[in-house]
Coordinates of C-alpha atoms in Angstrom, one line a residue:
M1 CA -19.9 -2.8 11.4
C2 CA -20.4 -6.5 11.9
G3 CA -19.4 -9.9 12.5
I4 CA -19.8 -12.9 10.4
N5 CA -20.0 -16.8 10.3
G6 CA -20.7 -19.3 8.2
L7 CA -20.0 -22.9 7.2
I8 CA -20.4 -25.3 4.7
I9 CA -21.6 -29.0 5.7
N10 CA -21.0 -31.7 2.5
N11 CA -24.6 -33.8 3.0
P12 CA -28.2 -32.1 3.7
V13 CA -28.9 -31.3 7.3
K14 CA -32.1 -29.7 8.4
E15 CA -32.2 -26.2 8.4
E16 CA -33.0 -26.2 12.2
T17 CA -29.7 -27.7 12.8
L18 CA -28.0 -25.3 10.8
N19 CA -29.8 -22.5 12.5
S20 CA -28.9 -24.0 16.1
V21 CA -25.3 -23.5 14.8
L22 CA -25.4 -20.6 13.4
L23 CA -27.2 -19.1 16.5
K24 CA -24.3 -20.3 18.7
M25 CA -21.6 -18.6 16.2
N26 CA -23.5 -15.4 16.5
N27 CA -24.0 -15.4 20.1
L28 CA -19.9 -15.7 20.7
I29 CA -19.3 -12.3 18.9
I30 CA -22.8 -10.6 19.6
H31 CA -19.9 -7.6 21.2
R32 CA -19.2 -7.2 17.5
G33 CA -22.3 -6.1 16.6
P34 CA -25.1 -5.9 19.1
D35 CA -27.7 -4.0 17.5
E36 CA -29.2 -6.8 15.3
D37 CA -28.6 -10.3 14.0
G38 CA -29.7 -12.3 10.6
S39 CA -29.2 -15.7 9.5
Y40 CA -29.8 -18.2 6.2
A41 CA -29.7 -21.9 6.1
E42 CA -30.6 -24.1 3.3
A43 CA -30.0 -28.0 2.7
T44 CA -30.1 -28.9 -0.7
P45 CA -29.9 -32.5 -2.1
N46 CA -26.0 -32.8 -2.0
Y47 CA -24.7 -30.1 0.9
S48 CA -26.0 -27.4 3.6
V49 CA -25.1 -24.3 3.8
G50 CA -25.3 -21.4 6.6
L51 CA -24.7 -17.7 6.5
A52 CA -25.1 -15.5 9.7
M53 CA -23.5 -12.2 10.9
R54 CA -24.6 -9.6 13.9
R55 CA -24.8 -6.2 13.2
L56 CA -23.7 -3.1 14.7
S57 CA -25.6 -0.1 12.7
I58 CA -24.2 2.6 11.3
I59 CA -25.2 3.6 7.8
D60 CA -28.8 2.7 6.6
L61 CA -30.2 2.4 10.1
S62 CA -33.5 1.5 9.2
T63 CA -33.5 -0.9 6.0
G64 CA -29.4 -2.2 5.9
K65 CA -30.7 -5.2 7.5
Q66 CA -28.5 -8.4 6.4
P67 CA -28.9 -11.4 5.2
I68 CA -29.4 -9.3 1.7
Y69 CA -30.5 -11.3 -1.4
S70 CA -31.2 -11.0 -5.2
E71 CA -33.8 -10.4 -6.7
D72 CA -34.0 -14.2 -7.8
K73 CA -32.9 -15.3 -4.5
Q74 CA -30.1 -17.1 -5.7
K75 CA -27.4 -15.0 -4.4
V76 CA -27.1 -14.4 -0.5
L77 CA -24.6 -12.0 1.2
V78 CA -23.6 -11.0 4.6
F79 CA -21.1 -8.5 5.2
N80 CA -18.6 -6.8 7.8
G81 CA -17.6 -3.5 7.6
E82 CA -18.2 -0.3 5.5
I83 CA -17.2 0.4 1.7
Y84 CA -16.5 4.0 1.7
N85 CA -17.1 4.2 -2.0
Y86 CA -20.5 2.7 -2.7
Q87 CA -22.9 5.6 -3.0
E88 CA -20.8 6.5 -6.6
L89 CA -20.6 2.8 -7.2
R90 CA -24.4 2.9 -6.9
N91 CA -24.9 5.5 -9.0
E92 CA -23.2 4.1 -11.6
L93 CA -25.3 0.7 -11.4
L94 CA -28.4 3.0 -11.2
E95 CA -27.1 4.5 -14.3
D96 CA -26.8 1.5 -16.2
G97 CA -30.5 0.5 -14.9
V98 CA -29.8 -1.2 -11.9
S99 CA -32.4 -1.3 -9.3
F100 CA -31.7 -1.2 -5.5
K101 CA -34.4 -1.6 -2.4
T102 CA -32.0 0.2 0.1
K103 CA -29.2 2.7 0.3
S104 CA -27.3 0.5 2.2
D105 CA -23.2 -0.3 1.2
T106 CA -24.0 -3.8 1.8
E107 CA -26.5 -4.1 -1.3
V108 CA -24.2 -2.4 -3.2
I109 CA -21.5 -5.3 -2.7
L110 CA -24.3 -7.6 -4.2
K111 CA -25.5 -5.9 -6.7
L112 CA -22.1 -5.5 -8.0
Y113 CA -21.3 -9.0 -8.1
E114 CA -24.1 -10.2 -10.2
K115 CA -22.4 -7.8 -13.0
Y116 CA -19.3 -8.3 -12.5
G117 CA -18.6 -11.5 -10.4
V118 CA -16.0 -12.0 -8.6
S119 CA -14.2 -8.9 -10.2
S120 CA -16.1 -6.6 -8.8
F121 CA -14.3 -7.3 -5.6
S122 CA -11.3 -4.7 -6.7
M123 CA -13.6 -2.0 -7.7
L124 CA -14.4 -1.7 -3.2
D125 CA -12.9 0.9 -1.3
G126 CA -13.0 -0.1 2.2
M127 CA -12.4 -2.4 5.9
F128 CA -14.7 -5.9 5.0
A129 CA -15.2 -9.4 5.0
F130 CA -18.2 -10.5 3.4
S131 CA -19.6 -14.0 2.3
I132 CA -21.9 -14.8 -1.0
F133 CA -23.5 -18.0 -1.6
D134 CA -24.0 -18.5 -5.2
K135 CA -26.7 -21.3 -5.7
E136 CA -26.9 -21.1 -9.3
L137 CA -22.9 -22.2 -9.4
N138 CA -23.0 -24.2 -5.9
R139 CA -20.1 -21.9 -4.3
V140 CA -19.2 -19.4 -2.0
F141 CA -17.1 -16.4 -2.2
I142 CA -15.3 -14.9 1.0
A143 CA -13.2 -11.9 0.4
R144 CA -11.0 -9.9 2.5
D145 CA -9.8 -6.0 2.3
F146 CA -7.0 -4.7 0.6
F147 CA -5.2 -4.0 3.9
G148 CA -7.0 -6.9 5.9
E149 CA -8.8 -4.4 8.4
K150 CA -12.0 -6.7 9.0
P151 CA -10.3 -10.8 10.1
L152 CA -11.7 -13.7 8.5
Y153 CA -11.1 -17.2 9.5
Y154 CA -11.8 -20.2 8.1
A155 CA -11.2 -24.5 9.1
P156 CA -11.7 -26.6 5.9
L157 CA -12.3 -29.8 8.0
E158 CA -13.0 -33.2 6.4
D159 CA -17.0 -32.7 6.4
R160 CA -17.5 -29.1 6.8
F161 CA -16.0 -25.5 6.0
V162 CA -16.7 -23.6 8.9
W163 CA -15.6 -19.9 8.6
A164 CA -15.9 -16.9 10.8
S165 CA -14.9 -13.1 11.8
E166 CA -13.5 -14.4 15.2
L167 CA -11.8 -17.3 16.4
K168 CA -14.3 -18.3 19.2
S169 CA -16.8 -18.4 16.7
I170 CA -15.2 -21.6 14.6
M171 CA -13.5 -23.1 18.1
G172 CA -17.2 -23.1 20.1
V173 CA -18.7 -25.3 17.1
L174 CA -15.7 -27.9 16.7
D175 CA -15.9 -31.1 18.5
E176 CA -12.2 -30.8 20.2
K177 CA -9.5 -28.3 20.2
P178 CA -7.0 -28.2 17.1
A179 CA -3.5 -29.2 17.9
I180 CA -1.1 -26.0 18.2
S181 CA 0.5 -25.5 15.2
R182 CA 4.5 -25.1 15.6
T183 CA 4.6 -22.8 13.0
A184 CA 2.8 -20.6 15.1
L185 CA 4.3 -21.0 18.3
N186 CA 7.3 -19.6 16.8
L187 CA 6.3 -16.8 14.6
F188 CA 4.2 -15.7 18.3
F189 CA 7.8 -15.6 20.3
R190 CA 9.4 -13.6 18.2
L191 CA 6.9 -11.2 16.6
T192 CA 5.0 -11.1 19.7
Y193 CA 1.7 -11.8 17.1
I194 CA 0.7 -14.5 14.6
P195 CA 0.1 -13.0 11.4
A196 CA -1.7 -14.5 8.4
P197 CA -2.0 -17.6 6.8
H198 CA -1.8 -18.8 10.6
T199 CA -3.4 -19.3 13.7
I200 CA -2.2 -20.8 16.8
Y201 CA -4.3 -23.7 15.8
S202 CA -2.6 -26.0 13.0
T203 CA -6.5 -26.6 11.7
V204 CA -7.6 -23.1 11.5
K205 CA -6.1 -20.4 9.1
K206 CA -6.7 -16.8 8.5
L207 CA -7.8 -15.2 5.0
E208 CA -4.8 -12.9 4.0
A209 CA -5.3 -9.4 3.3
N210 CA -6.7 -8.7 -0.5
H211 CA -7.7 -12.1 -1.2
Y212 CA -10.9 -14.4 -1.8
L213 CA -11.4 -17.7 -1.1
T214 CA -13.6 -19.9 -3.4
I215 CA -15.2 -23.2 -1.8
D216 CA -17.0 -25.8 -4.1
C217 CA -20.4 -26.4 -1.7
E218 CA -20.3 -30.0 -3.0
T219 CA -16.9 -31.3 -3.1
L220 CA -15.2 -28.7 -0.1
Q221 CA -12.7 -27.7 -2.2
Y222 CA -11.4 -24.8 -2.1
T223 CA -8.9 -22.2 -3.8
I224 CA -7.5 -18.5 -2.4
T225 CA -6.8 -16.1 -5.4
E226 CA -5.3 -12.1 -4.6
I227 CA -7.5 -9.6 -5.5
E228 CA -6.1 -7.8 -8.1
H229 CA -6.2 -4.1 -8.8
S230 CA -5.7 -1.6 -11.8
F231 CA -4.2 1.6 -10.0
R232 CA -3.6 4.8 -11.6
T233 CA -0.1 6.1 -12.7
Y234 CA 0.9 9.4 -11.7
D235 CA 3.0 11.5 -13.3
T236 CA 6.4 12.4 -12.3
R237 CA 6.3 15.4 -10.0
S238 CA 8.0 18.1 -7.9
K239 CA 8.0 17.4 -4.4
K240 CA 5.5 20.5 -3.9
E241 CA 3.1 19.0 -6.6
Y242 CA 3.3 15.7 -4.6
G243 CA 2.5 17.8 -1.2
A244 CA -0.3 19.3 -2.6
L245 CA -1.3 15.7 -3.6
V246 CA -1.0 14.3 -0.5
R247 CA -2.9 16.9 1.0
D248 CA -6.1 16.4 -1.0
K249 CA -5.9 13.0 -0.9
V250 CA -5.9 12.4 2.7
R251 CA -8.3 15.0 2.9
E252 CA -10.8 12.9 0.5
S253 CA -10.1 10.2 2.6
V254 CA -11.2 11.8 5.5
V255 CA -14.6 13.1 4.3
S256 CA -14.8 9.3 2.9
R257 CA -14.4 7.7 6.3
S258 CA -16.8 10.5 8.4
I259 CA -20.1 9.4 6.6
S260 CA -22.1 8.1 9.4
D261 CA -25.5 8.0 10.3
V262 CA -24.4 8.0 14.0
P263 CA -22.0 10.1 16.0
L264 CA -18.8 10.3 15.3
G265 CA -15.0 11.8 16.4
T266 CA -11.4 10.9 16.4
F267 CA -8.4 9.1 18.6
L268 CA -6.2 12.1 18.9
S269 CA -3.0 10.7 20.4
G270 CA -0.9 14.0 19.5
G271 CA 1.6 12.7 16.9
V272 CA 1.5 13.1 13.2
D273 CA -1.2 11.0 11.8
S274 CA -4.0 11.4 14.7
S275 CA -3.3 15.1 14.6
I276 CA -3.8 15.7 11.0
V277 CA -6.8 13.2 10.3
S278 CA -8.7 15.6 13.4
L279 CA -7.5 18.0 11.8
C280 CA -9.5 17.1 8.4
L281 CA -12.1 16.2 10.0
A282 CA -12.9 19.4 11.8
E283 CA -12.1 21.2 8.5
A284 CA -14.8 19.4 6.7
T285 CA -17.5 20.0 9.6
E286 CA -19.1 22.6 10.8
A287 CA -20.0 21.7 14.3
N288 CA -17.0 21.1 16.7
I289 CA -15.5 17.7 16.4
D290 CA -15.0 15.2 19.1
T291 CA -11.5 13.9 20.1
F292 CA -10.6 11.4 22.6
S293 CA -7.1 10.8 24.3
I294 CA -5.6 9.2 27.1
G295 CA -3.1 9.9 29.3
F296 CA -0.5 7.8 31.8
E297 CA -0.1 8.2 35.5
K298 CA 3.5 7.1 34.5
K299 CA 4.7 10.4 33.2
S300 CA 7.2 9.2 30.8
F301 CA 4.8 7.1 28.7
D302 CA 2.4 10.1 29.3
E303 CA 2.2 12.7 26.2
T304 CA -1.6 14.6 26.7
D305 CA 0.2 17.8 26.2
K306 CA 0.5 17.4 22.4
S307 CA -3.4 16.1 22.1
Q308 CA -4.1 19.2 24.2
L309 CA -2.6 21.6 21.8
V310 CA -4.3 19.9 18.6
A311 CA -7.6 19.9 20.4
Q312 CA -7.2 23.8 21.1
L313 CA -5.7 24.0 17.5
I314 CA -9.1 23.0 16.3
G315 CA -11.6 23.4 18.9
S316 CA -13.1 20.3 19.6
N317 CA -14.6 18.8 22.3
H318 CA -11.7 16.9 23.8
H319 CA -12.2 14.2 26.1
E320 CA -8.8 12.8 27.9
F321 CA -9.2 9.6 30.1
V322 CA -5.9 8.8 32.5
I323 CA -5.3 5.0 32.5
S324 CA -3.8 3.4 35.7
E325 CA -2.6 0.4 36.7
K326 CA -6.3 -0.5 38.4
D327 CA -7.8 0.1 34.6
L328 CA -5.3 -2.9 33.5
E329 CA -6.3 -5.1 36.8
N330 CA -10.2 -4.7 36.1
N331 CA -9.9 -5.5 32.2
L332 CA -7.0 -7.4 31.8
D333 CA -8.4 -10.9 31.1
E334 CA -11.0 -10.0 29.1
I335 CA -9.0 -7.9 26.4
V336 CA -6.2 -10.6 26.5
I337 CA -8.7 -13.3 26.2
N338 CA -10.9 -11.9 23.8
F339 CA -7.8 -12.4 21.2
D340 CA -8.5 -15.8 21.4
E341 CA -4.8 -16.8 20.5
P342 CA -2.2 -15.1 21.9
Y343 CA -1.1 -11.7 21.5
A344 CA 1.1 -9.6 23.5
D345 CA 1.5 -6.1 21.9
S346 CA 1.0 -4.1 25.3
S347 CA -0.6 -1.0 23.6
A348 CA -3.8 -3.2 23.2
L349 CA -4.6 -2.6 26.7
A350 CA -5.0 1.5 25.9
T351 CA -6.4 1.1 22.8
Y352 CA -8.9 -0.9 24.8
V353 CA -9.5 1.7 27.0
V354 CA -9.5 4.5 25.2
A355 CA -12.5 2.6 22.9
N356 CA -14.6 1.9 25.7
K357 CA -14.3 5.4 27.5
T358 CA -15.0 6.7 23.3
R359 CA -17.9 4.9 23.1
E360 CA -19.7 6.4 26.0
H361 CA -19.8 9.7 23.5
V362 CA -20.2 8.6 19.9
K363 CA -20.1 5.0 17.4
V364 CA -17.8 5.5 14.9
A365 CA -14.1 7.1 15.7
L366 CA -11.5 7.8 13.1
T367 CA -7.9 7.6 13.5
G368 CA -4.6 7.6 12.9
D369 CA -3.5 4.1 12.2
G370 CA -1.5 3.2 8.7
G371 CA 0.1 6.8 8.6
D372 CA 3.5 5.3 9.4
E373 CA 2.9 2.2 6.6
V374 CA 1.6 4.4 4.0
F375 CA 4.2 7.4 4.3
G376 CA 7.7 5.5 5.9
G377 CA 7.2 6.7 9.8
Y378 CA 9.1 3.9 11.5
N379 CA 12.6 4.2 12.5
K380 CA 13.3 0.5 11.1
Y381 CA 12.6 1.9 8.0
Y382 CA 16.0 4.3 7.8
M383 CA 17.7 1.4 9.8
G384 CA 18.3 -0.9 6.4
K385 CA 20.4 1.8 5.0
L386 CA 22.5 1.9 8.7
N387 CA 22.6 -2.2 8.3
R388 CA 23.7 -1.6 4.4
K389 CA 26.6 0.5 5.4
Y390 CA 27.6 -1.2 8.8
T391 CA 27.8 -4.8 7.4
S392 CA 29.9 -3.4 4.3
M393 CA 32.4 -1.4 6.7
V394 CA 32.5 -3.8 9.8
P395 CA 33.6 -7.2 9.6
R396 CA 31.1 -9.9 10.7
S397 CA 33.7 -11.3 13.7
M398 CA 34.3 -7.8 14.9
H399 CA 30.1 -6.9 14.8
S400 CA 30.2 -10.3 17.1
W401 CA 32.3 -9.0 19.6
L402 CA 31.0 -5.4 19.3
S403 CA 27.5 -6.7 19.9
N404 CA 27.9 -9.0 22.9
S405 CA 29.8 -6.0 24.5
A406 CA 27.7 -3.4 23.9
S407 CA 24.4 -5.7 25.0
K408 CA 26.1 -5.7 28.4
L409 CA 26.6 -1.8 28.2
L410 CA 23.6 -1.1 27.0
R411 CA 21.3 -3.2 29.2
V412 CA 18.5 -1.5 31.0
K413 CA 16.8 -2.6 34.5
D414 CA 13.6 -0.6 33.5
D415 CA 10.8 -0.1 31.0
K416 CA 11.8 2.8 29.3
R417 CA 12.2 2.2 25.7
G418 CA 14.7 4.9 24.8
K419 CA 17.8 5.2 23.4
R420 CA 19.7 2.2 24.4
F421 CA 16.9 -0.1 24.1
K422 CA 17.0 1.0 20.7
A423 CA 20.2 1.2 20.1
N424 CA 20.8 -2.4 21.7
K425 CA 17.9 -3.7 19.2
L426 CA 19.8 -2.4 16.2
L427 CA 22.9 -3.6 17.1
Q428 CA 21.3 -7.4 17.7
S429 CA 19.6 -7.0 14.3
I430 CA 22.3 -5.9 12.2
D431 CA 22.8 -8.9 9.7
Y432 CA 25.3 -10.2 7.1
D433 CA 22.8 -12.7 5.5
G434 CA 20.2 -10.2 4.1
N435 CA 17.7 -10.6 7.3
F436 CA 18.0 -7.7 8.8
Y437 CA 14.0 -7.0 8.3
H438 CA 13.2 -10.1 9.9
N439 CA 15.4 -9.3 12.9
I440 CA 14.3 -5.7 13.6
I441 CA 10.4 -6.5 13.4
S442 CA 10.9 -9.3 16.0
L443 CA 10.3 -7.8 19.0
G444 CA 10.4 -10.6 21.2
F445 CA 13.0 -13.6 21.0
Q446 CA 15.9 -13.8 18.5
E447 CA 15.9 -17.0 16.7
H448 CA 18.9 -18.1 18.8
E449 CA 16.6 -17.8 21.8
L450 CA 14.0 -20.1 21.1
S451 CA 16.2 -23.3 21.0
A452 CA 16.7 -22.2 24.9
L453 CA 12.8 -20.9 25.4
F454 CA 11.2 -24.4 24.3
K455 CA 12.1 -27.6 26.4
Q456 CA 12.5 -29.4 23.0
D457 CA 14.1 -28.8 20.0
K458 CA 11.3 -30.4 17.8
L459 CA 9.1 -27.4 19.1
V460 CA 11.6 -25.1 17.4
E461 CA 11.2 -24.1 14.1
N462 CA 13.4 -21.6 12.1
V463 CA 10.5 -19.3 10.4
L464 CA 12.5 -17.4 7.9
A465 CA 11.1 -19.1 5.7
Y466 CA 7.6 -17.8 6.4
Y467 CA 9.5 -14.1 6.3
K468 CA 11.0 -14.7 3.0
D469 CA 7.5 -16.2 1.5
Q470 CA 5.9 -12.9 2.4
S471 CA 8.7 -10.8 1.4
E472 CA 9.0 -8.8 -1.8
T473 CA 12.1 -9.5 -3.8
S474 CA 14.1 -7.2 -1.9
V475 CA 13.5 -5.1 1.5
D476 CA 16.1 -3.0 0.7
S477 CA 13.7 -0.8 -1.3
L478 CA 11.9 1.7 1.1
T479 CA 8.6 0.6 -0.8
N480 CA 9.5 -3.1 -0.6
F481 CA 10.3 -2.8 2.9
R482 CA 6.5 -1.1 3.4
A483 CA 5.1 -3.7 1.1
T484 CA 6.3 -6.5 3.3
D485 CA 5.3 -4.4 6.3
R486 CA 1.6 -4.0 5.4
K487 CA 1.7 -8.3 4.5
I488 CA 3.2 -8.9 8.1
S489 CA 3.0 -6.2 10.7
L490 CA -0.2 -4.1 9.8
E491 CA -2.2 -7.3 9.3
G492 CA -0.7 -9.4 12.0
D493 CA -0.5 -6.9 14.7
L494 CA -1.9 -3.5 14.2
L495 CA -5.3 -3.9 12.7
V496 CA -6.0 -7.3 14.9
K497 CA -5.4 -4.9 18.1
V498 CA -7.5 -2.0 16.8
D499 CA -10.5 -4.6 15.5
R500 CA -10.3 -6.7 18.4
T501 CA -10.2 -3.9 21.1
S502 CA -13.0 -1.6 19.8
M503 CA -15.2 -4.2 18.5
L504 CA -15.1 -5.6 21.9
T505 CA -16.6 -2.0 22.9
S506 CA -19.3 -2.1 20.2
L507 CA -16.6 1.1 18.6
E508 CA -16.5 0.8 14.6
C509 CA -12.8 2.4 14.3
R510 CA -12.0 3.8 10.7
A511 CA -8.6 4.6 9.4
P512 CA -8.2 7.2 6.8
F513 CA -4.9 6.7 5.8
L514 CA -5.7 3.0 5.3
N515 CA -6.7 3.8 1.4
K516 CA -5.6 1.7 -1.4
E517 CA -5.6 4.6 -3.9
L518 CA -3.3 6.3 -1.1
W519 CA -0.9 3.7 -0.9
N520 CA -0.4 3.4 -4.2
L521 CA 0.6 6.8 -4.3
A522 CA 2.9 6.5 -2.1
D523 CA 4.5 3.4 -4.0
Q524 CA 5.1 6.6 -6.6
I525 CA 5.8 9.5 -4.8
P526 CA 10.2 9.3 -4.3
E527 CA 11.4 7.6 -1.8
N528 CA 13.5 10.3 -0.2
Y529 CA 10.3 12.5 -0.1
L530 CA 8.9 10.1 2.3
L531 CA 12.3 9.4 4.2
R532 CA 14.2 12.7 3.9
G533 CA 17.5 11.5 6.0
W534 CA 16.3 11.3 9.4
D535 CA 13.1 12.8 8.7
K536 CA 10.2 10.3 8.6
K537 CA 7.3 11.1 6.7
H538 CA 8.5 14.0 5.0
I539 CA 6.4 14.7 2.4
L540 CA 2.9 14.3 4.9
K541 CA 4.6 16.1 7.6
E542 CA 5.4 18.8 4.2
A543 CA 1.9 18.8 3.2
F544 CA 0.1 19.8 6.6
K545 CA 3.1 21.7 8.1
D546 CA 1.2 25.3 7.7
K547 CA -1.5 24.2 9.3
F548 CA 0.6 23.4 13.0
P549 CA 2.9 25.3 15.1
K550 CA 6.2 25.9 13.7
G551 CA 8.3 22.1 14.7
F552 CA 5.0 20.4 16.3
L553 CA 4.9 18.0 13.4
D554 CA 8.5 17.5 14.0
K555 CA 8.3 16.4 17.6
S556 CA 9.2 13.0 18.3
K557 CA 6.2 10.6 19.2
K558 CA 6.4 7.7 22.0
G559 CA 3.3 5.7 20.6
F560 CA 1.0 4.1 22.5
G561 CA 3.3 2.5 24.7
V562 CA 1.8 1.4 28.1
P563 CA 4.2 0.0 31.1
V564 CA 3.5 -3.4 31.3
G565 CA 7.1 -4.1 32.6
D566 CA 6.2 -1.8 35.8
W567 CA 2.7 -3.7 36.0
L568 CA 4.8 -7.1 35.7
R569 CA 7.1 -6.5 39.0
G570 CA 3.8 -4.9 40.1
G571 CA 0.2 -5.8 40.2
L572 CA 1.0 -8.7 38.2
K573 CA 3.5 -10.3 39.5
E574 CA 1.7 -12.6 41.6
E575 CA 0.1 -14.3 39.1
L576 CA 3.4 -14.3 36.8
T577 CA 4.8 -16.2 39.4
Q578 CA 2.1 -19.0 38.9
Y579 CA 3.0 -19.3 35.7
I580 CA 6.8 -20.5 36.5
A581 CA 6.1 -22.3 39.1
T582 CA 8.0 -25.8 37.9
S583 CA 4.8 -28.1 38.4
F584 CA 2.6 -25.8 35.9
L585 CA 5.6 -25.8 33.4
E586 CA 6.4 -29.4 33.6
E587 CA 2.8 -30.4 32.9
Q588 CA 2.7 -28.0 29.6
Q589 CA 5.6 -29.5 28.3
I590 CA 6.4 -26.6 26.5
F591 CA 9.2 -24.3 28.1
A592 CA 12.9 -25.1 29.6
V593 CA 11.8 -24.9 32.9
D594 CA 15.5 -23.2 34.1
Y595 CA 15.1 -20.9 31.3
V596 CA 11.9 -19.4 31.5
Q597 CA 12.7 -18.7 35.7
K598 CA 15.2 -17.1 35.3
L599 CA 14.4 -15.0 32.7
V600 CA 10.9 -14.0 34.5
R601 CA 13.0 -13.7 37.9
D602 CA 15.5 -11.7 36.6
H603 CA 13.1 -9.2 35.5
I604 CA 10.8 -9.2 38.5
E605 CA 13.7 -8.6 40.9
G606 CA 15.3 -5.3 38.4
R607 CA 17.9 -7.0 37.3
I608 CA 17.5 -6.9 33.7
D609 CA 14.5 -5.2 31.6
N610 CA 13.2 -8.2 30.2
T611 CA 9.6 -6.7 29.1
F612 CA 8.9 -8.0 25.5
K613 CA 9.9 -11.0 26.6
V614 CA 8.1 -12.1 29.5
W615 CA 5.1 -10.0 28.3
S616 CA 5.1 -12.6 25.5
F617 CA 5.1 -15.3 27.7
Y618 CA 2.5 -14.0 30.0
C619 CA 0.1 -13.2 28.0
F620 CA 0.9 -17.0 25.9
Q621 CA 0.2 -18.6 29.5
K622 CA -3.0 -16.7 30.2
W623 CA -4.5 -17.5 26.9
Y624 CA -2.9 -21.1 27.4
K625 CA -4.6 -21.4 31.0
A626 CA -7.9 -20.5 29.4
V627 CA -8.1 -22.9 27.0
Y628 CA -6.4 -25.8 27.5
Q629 CA -7.4 -27.7 30.9
K630 CA -4.9 -30.6 32.6
D631 CA -7.1 -33.0 31.3
Q632 CA -6.6 -32.1 27.7
P633 CA -2.8 -32.5 26.9
L634 CA -1.2 -29.8 24.5
L635 CA -0.8 -31.5 21.1
M636 CA 1.6 -30.1 19.1
T637 CA 1.9 -30.5 15.2
K638 CA 4.0 -28.9 12.2

């Protein structure tokens, strides 16, 4: 596990100058790889290239150093991530006469590229972002994994091309701060995060998951190509047979992701996914495994009783940590600012705390992340069918009246996110024009609210075009709904949260459910086996129900919720109030003063619970204050 950096300059530059820039970029992400670093710099007559990395040593501790070179020194690789099938791929290459100097997965990537070129990228099962400089071709190739577990940012500038695992490395070497992207601004306040290919900055992009960049070092021209996969086709089977297959594949994935030369454990929340992962790891390990969970002082958010039950069942060495508001106050600035751009998924706070505590015991943790996307575990997946039925039965004019009336009746004053909250969210998401999916995933402001939020109409942009560009042909089917979720919510929110918070603590997190072959299998399982009536992840629970107490896997799960709504009225109130000061807002020239002040005060004074909106506003302001100073006015571009 590492962080990578790189740059291409379209003219010869002294190697010491290149190394100085690479060192600066590396130092900004030292948390991603505190064990060691490495770099490569070369100036040719027409251009200069530099690659660098920080390493967190997990596999092949003694000989897995980077960069790694081909025998003829014509190809150089730096790599962030883990390749879970590298031993299988290595054995196949050995049978073909390929020799190795190390036992690392890094060298396997380079040897595969030497033999098969860019088509080798599809052979990799893992989480990764890597860059290969091919001197013979005068090109750099940068690839990102199937789900987008590992991040990759890039900035194609006039005289250089820069890339890195985190935005901070790129921002640290730019001559000036880029303008803020209007598209990203609107996406953030709709979604509470910014999905690929956008970043908050107009001139910096995210490489989309399952894609690779090809950069011509002489011209700096680049192309983006989707990685093509040849997936296995499964024969039609009975539900019982599919269940057995799911059980086998999940177990295989857990085992493949448990390969490590350092101690590892699991995050155990007590939900379906983390419980199954912990069970599979325990069954595959002779010694008792370590499990880690968090609880909350606010009991409505606490679910430690479930994780304790599973820990007892599998006989793990269980570690439990309780989060208080003090933990938030101690770590909030570091967590929020570390995302490098506005990000408002409040569960990141809890993820950071459990990662930080876990890192005191192990260096690697398996998680249950991705189980909902792979096997259909979210409420929104069956709500799409409700939307179709509702719109076919209720006239549009009547819905408008019902929605307005219900929003007042279902209005909540505190941050409980219970049935009233969910019912209101569903009603507000109902759409007669095929946009239900885009409404239901938007946890922040609805489209019509953005015109009230922003000070000027020119700041408002309808991001529906982005949603539809990322969507499959139709999100009516569960398969397409999940596929669109993989591109937007999984890549833009969940994986960003886990990567940044865990890497901030130098802990590697691995997600067995994020296995592209497991995804392929789920795509071929009949939808009514995944979502059976109101039973979500039905086939997954059926596959493992005999391993848990009766009914345990059917219990509802709150998720990694954090009571930030209460904290905004408590310990964060003073800082939040500063962000709605008329002078501060007028200086920004982004937000409508009266609207924002009322929105925040209604929440603080307990008239309406505006947790998601106010928390998004708070996180944006905290980021803005850290990045833009008074002598640098905000720029805004398309």
